[in-house]
Structure formats: C-alpha cells, structure tokens
CSV table of C-alpha atoms and ligand atoms in Angstrom, one decimal:
chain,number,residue,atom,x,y,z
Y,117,UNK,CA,0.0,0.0,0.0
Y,118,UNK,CA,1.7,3.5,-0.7
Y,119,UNK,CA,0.2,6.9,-0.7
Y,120,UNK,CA,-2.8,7.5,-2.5
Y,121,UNK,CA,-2.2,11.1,-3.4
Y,122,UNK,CA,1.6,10.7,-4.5
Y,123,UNK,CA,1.0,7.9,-6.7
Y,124,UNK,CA,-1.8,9.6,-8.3
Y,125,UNK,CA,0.6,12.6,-9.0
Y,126,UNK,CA,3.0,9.9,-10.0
Y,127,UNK,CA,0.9,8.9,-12.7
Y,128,UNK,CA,-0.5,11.6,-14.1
Y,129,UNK,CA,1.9,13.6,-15.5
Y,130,UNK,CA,1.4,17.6,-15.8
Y,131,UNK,CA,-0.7,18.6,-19.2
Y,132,UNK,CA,2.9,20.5,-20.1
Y,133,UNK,CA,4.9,17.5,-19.2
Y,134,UNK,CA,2.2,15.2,-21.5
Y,135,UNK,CA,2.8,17.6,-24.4
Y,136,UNK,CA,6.5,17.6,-24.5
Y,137,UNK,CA,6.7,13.8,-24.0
Y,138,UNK,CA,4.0,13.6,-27.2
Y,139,UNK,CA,6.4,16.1,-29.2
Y,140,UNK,CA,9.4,13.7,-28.3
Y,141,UNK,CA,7.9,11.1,-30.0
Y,142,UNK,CA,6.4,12.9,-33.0
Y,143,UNK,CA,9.9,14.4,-33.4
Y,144,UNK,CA,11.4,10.8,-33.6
Y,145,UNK,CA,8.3,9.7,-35.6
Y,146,UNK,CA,7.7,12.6,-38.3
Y,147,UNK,CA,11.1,14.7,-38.1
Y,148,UNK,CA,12.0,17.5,-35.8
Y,149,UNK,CA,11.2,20.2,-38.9
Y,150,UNK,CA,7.4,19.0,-38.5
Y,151,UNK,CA,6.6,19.3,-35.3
Y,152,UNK,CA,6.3,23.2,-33.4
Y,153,UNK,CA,7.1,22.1,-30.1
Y,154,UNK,CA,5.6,25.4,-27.6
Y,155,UNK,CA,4.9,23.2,-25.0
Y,156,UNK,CA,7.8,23.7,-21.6
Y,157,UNK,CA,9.7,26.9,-20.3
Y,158,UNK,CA,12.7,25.7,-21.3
Y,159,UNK,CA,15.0,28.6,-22.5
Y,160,UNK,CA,16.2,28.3,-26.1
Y,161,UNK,CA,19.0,30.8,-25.3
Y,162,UNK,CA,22.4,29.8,-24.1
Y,163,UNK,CA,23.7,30.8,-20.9
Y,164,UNK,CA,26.3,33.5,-20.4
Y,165,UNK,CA,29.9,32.4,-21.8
Y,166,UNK,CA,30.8,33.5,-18.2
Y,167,UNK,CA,28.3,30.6,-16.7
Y,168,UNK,CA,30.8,28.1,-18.4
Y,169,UNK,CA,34.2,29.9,-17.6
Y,170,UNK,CA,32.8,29.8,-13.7
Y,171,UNK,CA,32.0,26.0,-13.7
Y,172,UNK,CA,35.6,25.5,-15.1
Y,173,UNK,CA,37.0,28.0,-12.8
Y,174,UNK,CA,35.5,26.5,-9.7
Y,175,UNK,CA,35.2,22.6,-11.0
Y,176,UNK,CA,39.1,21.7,-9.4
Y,177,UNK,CA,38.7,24.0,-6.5
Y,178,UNK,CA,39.7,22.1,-3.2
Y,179,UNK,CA,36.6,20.9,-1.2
Y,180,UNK,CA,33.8,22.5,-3.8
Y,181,UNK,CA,31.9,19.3,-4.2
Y,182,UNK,CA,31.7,18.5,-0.4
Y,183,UNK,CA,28.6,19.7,1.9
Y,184,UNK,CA,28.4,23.4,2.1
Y,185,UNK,CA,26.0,24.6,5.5
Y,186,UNK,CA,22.7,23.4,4.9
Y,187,UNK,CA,21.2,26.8,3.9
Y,188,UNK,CA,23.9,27.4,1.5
Y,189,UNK,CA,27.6,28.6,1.2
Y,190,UNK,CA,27.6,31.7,3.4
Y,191,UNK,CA,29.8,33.6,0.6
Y,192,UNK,CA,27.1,32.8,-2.2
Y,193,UNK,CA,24.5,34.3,0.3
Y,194,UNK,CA,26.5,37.1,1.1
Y,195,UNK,CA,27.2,38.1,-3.1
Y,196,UNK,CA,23.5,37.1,-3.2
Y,197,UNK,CA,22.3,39.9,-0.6
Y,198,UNK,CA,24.9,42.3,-1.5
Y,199,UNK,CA,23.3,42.5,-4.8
Y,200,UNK,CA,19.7,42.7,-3.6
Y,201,UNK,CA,20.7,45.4,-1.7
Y,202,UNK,CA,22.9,47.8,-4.4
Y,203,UNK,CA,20.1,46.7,-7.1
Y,204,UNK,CA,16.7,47.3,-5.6
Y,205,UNK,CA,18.0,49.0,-1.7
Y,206,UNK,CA,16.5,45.6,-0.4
Y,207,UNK,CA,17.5,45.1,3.1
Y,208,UNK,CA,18.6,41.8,2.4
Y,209,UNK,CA,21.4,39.9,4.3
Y,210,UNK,CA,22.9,36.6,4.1
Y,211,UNK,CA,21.3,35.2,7.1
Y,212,UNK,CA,17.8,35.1,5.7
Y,213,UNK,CA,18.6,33.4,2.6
Y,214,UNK,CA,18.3,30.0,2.1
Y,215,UNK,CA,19.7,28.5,-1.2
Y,216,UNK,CA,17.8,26.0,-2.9
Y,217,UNK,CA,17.0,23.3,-5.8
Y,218,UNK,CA,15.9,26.1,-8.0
Y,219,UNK,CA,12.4,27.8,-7.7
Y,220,UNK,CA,10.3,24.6,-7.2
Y,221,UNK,CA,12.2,23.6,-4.0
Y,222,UNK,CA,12.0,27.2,-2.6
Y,223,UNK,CA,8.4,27.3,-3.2
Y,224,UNK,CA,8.0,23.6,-1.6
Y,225,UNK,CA,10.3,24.9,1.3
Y,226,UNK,CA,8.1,27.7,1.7
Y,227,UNK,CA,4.6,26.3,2.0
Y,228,UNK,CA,6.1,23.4,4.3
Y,229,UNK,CA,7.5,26.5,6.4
Y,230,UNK,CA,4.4,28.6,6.8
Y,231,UNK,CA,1.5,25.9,6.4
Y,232,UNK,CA,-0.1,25.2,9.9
Y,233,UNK,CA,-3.4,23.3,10.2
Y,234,UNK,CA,-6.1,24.5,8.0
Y,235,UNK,CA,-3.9,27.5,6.7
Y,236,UNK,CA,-5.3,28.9,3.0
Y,237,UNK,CA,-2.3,30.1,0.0
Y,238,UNK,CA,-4.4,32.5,-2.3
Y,239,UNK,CA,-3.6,31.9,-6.0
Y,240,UNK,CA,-4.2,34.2,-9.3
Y,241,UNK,CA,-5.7,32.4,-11.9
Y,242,UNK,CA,-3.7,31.8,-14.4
Y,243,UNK,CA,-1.2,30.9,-12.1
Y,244,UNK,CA,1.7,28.0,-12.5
Y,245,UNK,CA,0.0,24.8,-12.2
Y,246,UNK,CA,2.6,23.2,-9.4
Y,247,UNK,CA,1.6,25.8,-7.0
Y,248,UNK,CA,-1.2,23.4,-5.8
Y,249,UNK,CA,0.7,20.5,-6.5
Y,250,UNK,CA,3.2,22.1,-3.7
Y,251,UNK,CA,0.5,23.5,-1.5
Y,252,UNK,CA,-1.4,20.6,-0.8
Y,253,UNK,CA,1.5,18.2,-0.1
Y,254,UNK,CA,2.2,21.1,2.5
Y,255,UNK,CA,-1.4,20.3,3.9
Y,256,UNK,CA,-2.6,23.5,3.2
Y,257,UNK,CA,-5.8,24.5,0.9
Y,258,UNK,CA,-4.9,26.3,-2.3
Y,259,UNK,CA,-7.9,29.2,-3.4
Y,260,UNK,CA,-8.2,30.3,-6.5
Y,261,UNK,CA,-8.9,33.4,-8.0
Y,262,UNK,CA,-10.9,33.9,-11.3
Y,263,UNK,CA,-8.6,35.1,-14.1
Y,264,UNK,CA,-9.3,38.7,-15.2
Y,265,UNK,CA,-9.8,39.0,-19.0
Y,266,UNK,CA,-6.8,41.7,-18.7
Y,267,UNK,CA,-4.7,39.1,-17.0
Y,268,UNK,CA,-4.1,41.4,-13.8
Y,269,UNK,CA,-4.8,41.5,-10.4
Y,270,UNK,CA,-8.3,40.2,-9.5
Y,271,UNK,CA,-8.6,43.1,-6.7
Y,272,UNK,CA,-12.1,42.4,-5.9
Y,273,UNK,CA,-11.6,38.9,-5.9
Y,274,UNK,CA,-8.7,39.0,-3.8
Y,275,UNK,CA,-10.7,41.3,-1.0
Y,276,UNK,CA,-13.3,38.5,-0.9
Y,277,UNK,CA,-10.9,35.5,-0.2
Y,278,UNK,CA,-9.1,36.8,2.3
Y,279,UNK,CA,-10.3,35.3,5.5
Y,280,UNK,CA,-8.9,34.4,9.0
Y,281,UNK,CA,-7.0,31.0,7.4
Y,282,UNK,CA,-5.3,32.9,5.0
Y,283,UNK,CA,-1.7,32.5,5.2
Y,284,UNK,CA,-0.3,33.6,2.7
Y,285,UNK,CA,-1.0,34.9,-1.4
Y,286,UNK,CA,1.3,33.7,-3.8
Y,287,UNK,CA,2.4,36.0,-6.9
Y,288,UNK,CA,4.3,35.9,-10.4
Y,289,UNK,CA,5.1,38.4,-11.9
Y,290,UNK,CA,6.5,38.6,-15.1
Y,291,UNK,CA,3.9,36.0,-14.8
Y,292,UNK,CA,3.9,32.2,-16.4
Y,293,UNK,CA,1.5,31.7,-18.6
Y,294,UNK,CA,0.2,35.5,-18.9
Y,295,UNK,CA,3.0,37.1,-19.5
Y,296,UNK,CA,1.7,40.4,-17.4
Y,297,UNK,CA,4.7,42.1,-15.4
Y,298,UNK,CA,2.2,44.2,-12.5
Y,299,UNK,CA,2.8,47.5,-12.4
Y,300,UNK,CA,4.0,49.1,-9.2
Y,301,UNK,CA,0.7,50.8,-8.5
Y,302,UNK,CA,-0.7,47.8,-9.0
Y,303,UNK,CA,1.5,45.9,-6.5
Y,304,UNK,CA,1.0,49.0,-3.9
Y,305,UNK,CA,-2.8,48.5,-4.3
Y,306,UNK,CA,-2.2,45.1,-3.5
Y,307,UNK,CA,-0.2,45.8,-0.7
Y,308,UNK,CA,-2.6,48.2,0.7
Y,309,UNK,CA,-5.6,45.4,1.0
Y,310,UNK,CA,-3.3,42.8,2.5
Y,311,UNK,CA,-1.7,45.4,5.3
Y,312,UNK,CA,-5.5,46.2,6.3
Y,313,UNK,CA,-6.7,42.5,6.3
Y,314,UNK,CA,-3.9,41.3,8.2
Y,315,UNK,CA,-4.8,44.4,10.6
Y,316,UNK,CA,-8.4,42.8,10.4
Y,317,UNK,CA,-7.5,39.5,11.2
Y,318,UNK,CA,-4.4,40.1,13.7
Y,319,UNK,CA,-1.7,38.0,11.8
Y,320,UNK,CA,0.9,38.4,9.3
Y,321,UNK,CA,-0.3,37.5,5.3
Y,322,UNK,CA,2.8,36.7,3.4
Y,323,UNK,CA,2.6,37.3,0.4
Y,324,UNK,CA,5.4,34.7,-1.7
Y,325,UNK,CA,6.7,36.3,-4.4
Y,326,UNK,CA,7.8,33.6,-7.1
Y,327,UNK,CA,10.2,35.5,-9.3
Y,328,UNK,CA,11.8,32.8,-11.9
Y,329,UNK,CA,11.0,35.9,-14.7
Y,330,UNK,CA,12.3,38.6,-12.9
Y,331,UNK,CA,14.9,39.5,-15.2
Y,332,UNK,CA,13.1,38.8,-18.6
Y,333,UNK,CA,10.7,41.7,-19.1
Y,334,UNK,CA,10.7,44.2,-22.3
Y,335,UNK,CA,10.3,47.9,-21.2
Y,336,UNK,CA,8.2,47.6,-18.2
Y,337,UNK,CA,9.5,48.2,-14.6
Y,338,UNK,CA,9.6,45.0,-12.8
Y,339,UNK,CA,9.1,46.6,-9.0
Y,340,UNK,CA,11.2,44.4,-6.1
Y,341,UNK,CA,8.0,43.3,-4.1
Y,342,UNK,CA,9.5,43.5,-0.7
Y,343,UNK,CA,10.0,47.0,-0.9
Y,344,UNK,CA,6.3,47.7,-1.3
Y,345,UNK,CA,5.2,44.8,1.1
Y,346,UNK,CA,7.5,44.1,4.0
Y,347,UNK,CA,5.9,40.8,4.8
Y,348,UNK,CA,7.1,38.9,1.6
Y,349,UNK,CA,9.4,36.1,1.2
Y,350,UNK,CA,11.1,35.9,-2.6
Y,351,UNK,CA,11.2,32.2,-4.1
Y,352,UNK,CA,13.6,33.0,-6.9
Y,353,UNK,CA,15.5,30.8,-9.6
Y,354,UNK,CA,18.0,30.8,-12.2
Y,355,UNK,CA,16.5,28.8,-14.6
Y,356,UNK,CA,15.4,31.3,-16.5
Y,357,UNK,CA,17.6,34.1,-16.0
Y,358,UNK,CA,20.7,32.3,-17.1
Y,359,UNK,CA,19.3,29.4,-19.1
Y,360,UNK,CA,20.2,27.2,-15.9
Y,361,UNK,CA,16.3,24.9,-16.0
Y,362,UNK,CA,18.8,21.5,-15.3
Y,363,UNK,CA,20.9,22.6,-13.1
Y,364,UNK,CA,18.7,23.3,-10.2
Y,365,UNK,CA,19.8,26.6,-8.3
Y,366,UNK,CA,17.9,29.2,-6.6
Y,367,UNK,CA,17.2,30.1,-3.5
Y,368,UNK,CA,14.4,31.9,-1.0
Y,369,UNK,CA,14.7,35.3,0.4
Y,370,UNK,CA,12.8,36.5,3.8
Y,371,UNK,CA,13.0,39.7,3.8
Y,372,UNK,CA,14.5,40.6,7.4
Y,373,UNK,CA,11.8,43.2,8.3
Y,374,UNK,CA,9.3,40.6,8.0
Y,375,UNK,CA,6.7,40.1,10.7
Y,376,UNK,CA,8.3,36.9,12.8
Y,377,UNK,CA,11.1,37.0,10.2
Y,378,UNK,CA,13.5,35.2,12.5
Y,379,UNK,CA,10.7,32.3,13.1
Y,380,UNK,CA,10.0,32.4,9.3
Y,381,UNK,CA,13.6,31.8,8.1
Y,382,UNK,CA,13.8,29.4,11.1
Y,383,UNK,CA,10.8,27.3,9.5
Y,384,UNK,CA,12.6,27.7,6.6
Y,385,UNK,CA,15.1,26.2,7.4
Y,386,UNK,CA,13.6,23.1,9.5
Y,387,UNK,CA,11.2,22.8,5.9
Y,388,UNK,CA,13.9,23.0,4.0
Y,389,UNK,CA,15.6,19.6,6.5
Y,390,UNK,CA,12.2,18.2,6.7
Y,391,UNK,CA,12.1,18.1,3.1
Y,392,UNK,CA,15.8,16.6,2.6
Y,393,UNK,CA,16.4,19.9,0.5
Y,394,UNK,CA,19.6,21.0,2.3
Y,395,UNK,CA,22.7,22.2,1.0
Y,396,UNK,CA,21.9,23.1,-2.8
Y,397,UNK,CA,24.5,21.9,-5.5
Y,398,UNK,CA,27.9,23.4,-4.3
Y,399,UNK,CA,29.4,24.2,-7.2
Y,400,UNK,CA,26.5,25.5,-8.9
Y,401,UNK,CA,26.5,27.9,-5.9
Y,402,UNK,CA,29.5,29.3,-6.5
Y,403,UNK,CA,28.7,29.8,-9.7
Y,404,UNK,CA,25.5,31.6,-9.4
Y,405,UNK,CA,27.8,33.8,-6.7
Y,406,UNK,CA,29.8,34.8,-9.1
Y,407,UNK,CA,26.8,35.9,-11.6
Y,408,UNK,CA,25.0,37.8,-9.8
Y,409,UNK,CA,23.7,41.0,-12.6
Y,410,UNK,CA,24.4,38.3,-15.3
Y,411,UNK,CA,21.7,37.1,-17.6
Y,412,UNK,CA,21.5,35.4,-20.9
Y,413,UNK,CA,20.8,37.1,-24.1
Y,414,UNK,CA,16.9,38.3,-23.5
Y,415,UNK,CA,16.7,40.1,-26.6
Y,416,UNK,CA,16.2,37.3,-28.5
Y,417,UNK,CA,12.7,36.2,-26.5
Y,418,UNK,CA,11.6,39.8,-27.4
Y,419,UNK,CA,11.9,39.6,-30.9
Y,420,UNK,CA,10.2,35.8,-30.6
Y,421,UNK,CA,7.3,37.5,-29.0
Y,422,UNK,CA,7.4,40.7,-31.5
Y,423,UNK,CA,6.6,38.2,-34.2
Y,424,UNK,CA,4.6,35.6,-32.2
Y,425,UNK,CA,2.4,38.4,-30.9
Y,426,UNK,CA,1.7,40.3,-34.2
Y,427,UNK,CA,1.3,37.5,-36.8
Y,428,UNK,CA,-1.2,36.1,-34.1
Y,429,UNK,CA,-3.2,39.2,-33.6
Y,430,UNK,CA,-3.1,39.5,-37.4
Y,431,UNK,CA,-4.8,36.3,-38.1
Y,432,UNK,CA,-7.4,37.2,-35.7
Y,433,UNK,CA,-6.3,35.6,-32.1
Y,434,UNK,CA,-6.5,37.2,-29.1
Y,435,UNK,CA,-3.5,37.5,-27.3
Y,436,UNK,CA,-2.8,39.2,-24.3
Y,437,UNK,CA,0.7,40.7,-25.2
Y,438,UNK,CA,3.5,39.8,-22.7
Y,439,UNK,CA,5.2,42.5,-21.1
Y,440,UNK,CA,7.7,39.8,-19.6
Y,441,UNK,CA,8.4,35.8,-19.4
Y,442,UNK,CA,8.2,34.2,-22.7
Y,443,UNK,CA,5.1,33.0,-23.0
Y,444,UNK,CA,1.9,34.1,-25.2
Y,445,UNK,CA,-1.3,33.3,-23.4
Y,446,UNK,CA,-4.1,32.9,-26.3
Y,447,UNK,CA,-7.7,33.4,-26.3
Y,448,UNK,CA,-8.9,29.8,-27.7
Y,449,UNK,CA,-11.3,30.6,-30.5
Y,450,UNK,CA,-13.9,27.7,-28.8
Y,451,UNK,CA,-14.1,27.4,-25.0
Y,452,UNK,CA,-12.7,24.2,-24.8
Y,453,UNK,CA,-9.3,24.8,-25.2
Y,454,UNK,CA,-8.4,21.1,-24.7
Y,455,UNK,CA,-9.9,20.3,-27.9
Y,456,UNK,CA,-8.2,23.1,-29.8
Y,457,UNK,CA,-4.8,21.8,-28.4
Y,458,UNK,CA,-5.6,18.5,-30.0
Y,459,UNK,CA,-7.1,20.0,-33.1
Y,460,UNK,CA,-3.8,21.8,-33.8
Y,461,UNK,CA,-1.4,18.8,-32.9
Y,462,UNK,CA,-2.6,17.9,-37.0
Y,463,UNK,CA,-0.5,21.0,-38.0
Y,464,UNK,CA,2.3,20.0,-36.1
Y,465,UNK,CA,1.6,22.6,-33.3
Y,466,UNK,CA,1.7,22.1,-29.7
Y,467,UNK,CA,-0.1,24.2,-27.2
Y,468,UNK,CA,-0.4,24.0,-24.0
Y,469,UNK,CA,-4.8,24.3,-22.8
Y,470,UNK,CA,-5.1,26.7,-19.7
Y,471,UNK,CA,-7.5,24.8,-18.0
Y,472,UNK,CA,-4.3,23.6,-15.9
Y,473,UNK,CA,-3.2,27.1,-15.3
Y,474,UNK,CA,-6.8,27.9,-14.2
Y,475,UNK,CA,-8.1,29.4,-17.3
Y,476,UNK,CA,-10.5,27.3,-19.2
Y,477,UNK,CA,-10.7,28.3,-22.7
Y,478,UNK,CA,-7.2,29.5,-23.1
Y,479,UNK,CA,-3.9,28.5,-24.4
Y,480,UNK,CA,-0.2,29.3,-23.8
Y,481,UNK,CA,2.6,29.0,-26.6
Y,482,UNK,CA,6.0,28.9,-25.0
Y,483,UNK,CA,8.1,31.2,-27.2
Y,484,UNK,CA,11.3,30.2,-25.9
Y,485,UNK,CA,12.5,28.8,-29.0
Y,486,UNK,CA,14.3,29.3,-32.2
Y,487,UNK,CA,12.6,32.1,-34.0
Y,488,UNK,CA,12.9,30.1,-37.1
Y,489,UNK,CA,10.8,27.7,-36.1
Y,490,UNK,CA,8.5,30.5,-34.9
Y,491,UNK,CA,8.6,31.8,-38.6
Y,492,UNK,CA,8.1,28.2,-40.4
Y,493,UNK,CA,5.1,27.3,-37.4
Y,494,UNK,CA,3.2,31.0,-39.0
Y,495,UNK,CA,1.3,29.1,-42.1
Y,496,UNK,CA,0.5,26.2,-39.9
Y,497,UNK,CA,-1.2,28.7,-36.8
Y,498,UNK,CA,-3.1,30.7,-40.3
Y,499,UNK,CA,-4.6,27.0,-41.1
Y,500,UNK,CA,-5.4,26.9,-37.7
Y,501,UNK,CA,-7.0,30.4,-37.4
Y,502,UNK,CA,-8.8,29.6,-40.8
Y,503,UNK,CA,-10.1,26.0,-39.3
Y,504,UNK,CA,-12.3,28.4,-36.7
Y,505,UNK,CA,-13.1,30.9,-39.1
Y,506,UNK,CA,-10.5,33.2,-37.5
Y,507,UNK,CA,-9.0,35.2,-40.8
F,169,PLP,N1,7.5,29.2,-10.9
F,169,PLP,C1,7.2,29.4,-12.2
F,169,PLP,C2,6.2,30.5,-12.4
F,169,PLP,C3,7.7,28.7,-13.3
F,169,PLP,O1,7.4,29.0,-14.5
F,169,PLP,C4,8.6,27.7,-13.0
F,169,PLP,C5,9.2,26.9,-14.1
F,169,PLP,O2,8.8,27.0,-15.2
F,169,PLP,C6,9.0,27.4,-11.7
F,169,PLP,C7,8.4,28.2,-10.7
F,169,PLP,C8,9.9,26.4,-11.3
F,169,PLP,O3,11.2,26.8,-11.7
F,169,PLP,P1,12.6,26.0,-11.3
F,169,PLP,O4,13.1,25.4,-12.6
F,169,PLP,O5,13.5,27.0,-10.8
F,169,PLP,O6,12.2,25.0,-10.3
C-alpha cells in the first residue's frame, strides 16, 4: 500500500509535461522540422559564456563538491544579498537566505514552512499549475482566483478570499503563462488590501513572491516586491535568468523586516531539512555567486514574442501581449481549449490548454525557441486560425 495522493501525482503527469513527452515522440516519428514544439519553459537561449568559464574555474577547486551549510555557502548568500541590496535597496542579508533546488524547491520549502493546520495560499488564476501541487503536499488548501480577461490582479476577488485561514498569497510576476509584469501601482494596491486584512485578522499575510522571470521583461518596470510589502518572502531561480532549468539553483529570500522573520527563516530552514532539500548543488553555488547581474541574451525572446504576438493578432487571435516571461497566453477561438490543443497537434503545433493554469478556454505557446521555427510554425497557426473561421 503507498500513498494515495503521491501515486496519483505519479501517474498523471502535468498537461505541459504530457505535451512535451508527445512532441518527443512525434519528433522521432515525423522529423524534428514537423513538429512546433511550444509546449515547456525551457530557454532556447544559451547561458552566459561566463556561466561556463565559472564551472571550469571553480570545478578543481579544493573541497567545492563537499557539503556546504545546509542553507547554503555563506559567501554565495553574502554576493546574493549584497546585490539585492545595491540593485533594488533591499535590506537583504545573508542570514535570511536560504539556497535551494531552484524555484520549485523554494516554493515547496516555503509552503512546508508557513503551512499550519487548515492554513489557506491565495492563487491568481492563471497561475503556475505546481503551486497546488506544492500547497497541498504542505497540507494546506490552495484558493483560487478567477482570471481577469486583462490578466491582472483580481482586486475584488482578492478582497473577498481573504479570511482568518489565509496564510499567505502567492504571486508571479512577469507571470507564467500571462505574461503580465504588474505595475508598481498595481502591487501597492495590492499591498494596501493585504496590510488592512492582516490588521483585520491580527496575523501576518505573506505574500510569496515567485520571481523565476524577474529579469526577462521588455520595457516595463519589474518593482522588487519587498520593498512595497514588507511581509514577503522571494522564491527565486535561475533557470530562467541564465538558461540554468537542469541545473537546479535558486534560492528563498525572507525579507529581514518581515513580521516573525526570524521564526519564518527558522521554519525555513527546518522545511527545507524536513524536506531533505539542504545544502543546494555546491558548485552550482559558487557559480550563481559569481553571476550575480548576469543574464542570458533576452533580446532574442523579445523579438520571438514581437513576431509571435503580431502574426497572431493578425490572423485574428487574441493575445494578451506579454510584457515579460516568454510566454503568449491565447484566447482559444472555442471554449474548450483542450480540444483546440488536440485539433492543432494535425499541424504540427503544440499548445499547451489553460485549463491547468486555471483558465478554461485559453492556451499558452511557450516562445522560448528558435525564432525560425517560430517563422516556419506562422502558415500552420493561419490554417489553424482559418479551421475556426478566424481570418
Ligand atoms: N515558478 C514558475 C512561475 C515557473 O514558470 C517555473 C518553471 O517553469 C517554476 C516556478 C519552477 O522553476 P525551477 O526550474 O526554478 O524549479
């Protein structure tokens, strides 16, 4: 007899996960030219040229693949908070951050760290599908709230959720699968409500800021959450940022000035041993040290969603047009998205439904590829378009 729940998770993989693992074996079965893979988040762009020279530098170092502390190489957290600090005036220091298996672990480290008994995690539809995945293994109820049509902040929504149980609100912004970057007034509005309902309630609401994006946004001030929320605790990764997905690094920030911060980090901490996520890869550590105001080439992803966007809109989609991240979230031209997805796997083109990101009757295309195949997928989305009577 095992676990119920886990073996159902076992078995039924993630809707992105089932697409990719399709476009594997349409790629082997038809030819990689014939098949528009959009499915995963996985960046087409290189890392740095520096990412390399710092494994080499550091891979023959004495002791670098032995144990570091269990929250991380104190150096790595120092470079890490030195840079919050110059960057954003973050009052960040070493002590409160915890390093971690990339931006999944921190956000499994976190709920485990802040979930007591019938404790609630507010999430923004469309938000990133593990975040109930991670949630409920932490024993805590995820709540949902409806999408907006502009992608933004469901204010209204947000005011009636919030109830004693609320723990905590989770956010992404440059946001998977939307795309939206929130604006800083938006953010402060945000802010506002959660500093009176904590008032209202008489405990803390964290609000966890999930910040793989952060650097990938095109013209649009990204604001540094904890400056305009002092209760927050940053789950970031550098996946993204410097093409690092396999590598697994990251790492959680609570922000010092936090209500209970010591007891957070603490929790932290004892989640992060609970969990058997101590001591993150060592040298990948040092590494990520070392680049801290490095990032990989994100012009490329604009000019991906530049086209992607307007030879959509042109044929008569509606997008909602990313202002970070590189994903296009889609209006479905039916409701059920599902059956779009599957109706445009004839053409070769693979899009993820949003039902699993908690928008029915959406899709989102993953433009972290190579812009040609952007270009050579254009004729098979117009067949598409033309198959609903788009053009
Ligand atoms: N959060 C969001 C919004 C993501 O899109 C992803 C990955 O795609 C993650 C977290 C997990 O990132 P990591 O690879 O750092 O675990």
């Amino acid at each position: 007899m095992v676990n119920k729940d886990m073996q159902n998770l076992g078995e039924n993989r993630s809707a992105i996960r089932e697409l990719f693992e399709f476009g594997r074996l349409r790629k082997a079965e038809l030819g990689e030219d014939s098949v528009f893979d959009f499915s995963l988040g996985n960046p087409s762009v290189a890392p740095p040229v520096a990412v390399g020279d710092s494994i080499k530098r550091h891979a023959d170092e004495r002791g670098i693949h032995n144990y570091t502390s269990a929250p991380g190489d104190y150096g790595v957290r120092t470079q890490i908070a030195r840079y919050l600090r110059d960057t954003f005036g973050a009052v960040q220091t070493p002590e409160y951050i915890y390093m971690t298996c990339g931006a999944a672990a921190a956000l499994t480290i976190v709920f485990r760290a802040l979930a007591c008994e019938a404790d609630e995690f507010i999430l923004m539809a469309p938000y990133f599908p593990e975040y109930t995945v991670f949630a409920k293994a932490a024993g805590a109820r995820p709540v949902v709230l409806a999408m907006q049509e502009d992608c933004g902040i469901n204010m209204p929504a947000l005011a009636a959720a919030v109830n004693e149980h609320t723990k905590g609100v989770v956010i992404n912004s440059p946001n998977n699968p939307s795309g939206a970057v929130y604006s800083r007034a938006a953010l402060q509005s945000l802010a506002a409500l959660l500093r009176q309902k904590a008032a209202q309630y008489g405990h803390p609401i964290y609000l966890i800021a999930d910040e793989p994006y952060r650097e990938i946004a095109y013209d649009v001030e990204v604001p540094y959450i904890p400056e305009l929320y002092a209760d927050t605790i940053v789950c970031y990764s550098y996946s993204k940022s410097l093409s690092l997905p396999g590598e697994r690094i990251g790492y959680v920030a609570v922000n010092p000035v936090a209500t209970d911060a010591a007891d957070v980090y603490a929790a932290v901490c004892g989640a992060g041993r609970a969990l058997g996520y101590v001591c993150a890869p060592s040298l990948l550590q040092r590494v990520v040290g070392d680049m801290q105001g490095v990032t990989s080439d994100v012009e490329v992803y604009r000019r991906n969603r530049d086209l992607l966007y307007n030879a959509l809109c042109e044929m008569g989609f509606r997008c909602i047009r990313p202002d970070g991240a590189f994903y296009l979230f889609v209006k479905a031209p039916i409701e059920d998205s599902e059956a779009v997805s599957e109706h445009a796997k004839q053409y070769g083109l693979l899009l993820v439904p949003g039902d699993s990101f908690g928008a029915k009757g959406w899709l989102r295309i993953a433009y972290c590829v190579d812009t040609d195949m952007i270009r050579r997928s254009l004729p098979q989305f117009a067949k598409l378009a033309a198959d609903y009577r788009l053009i």
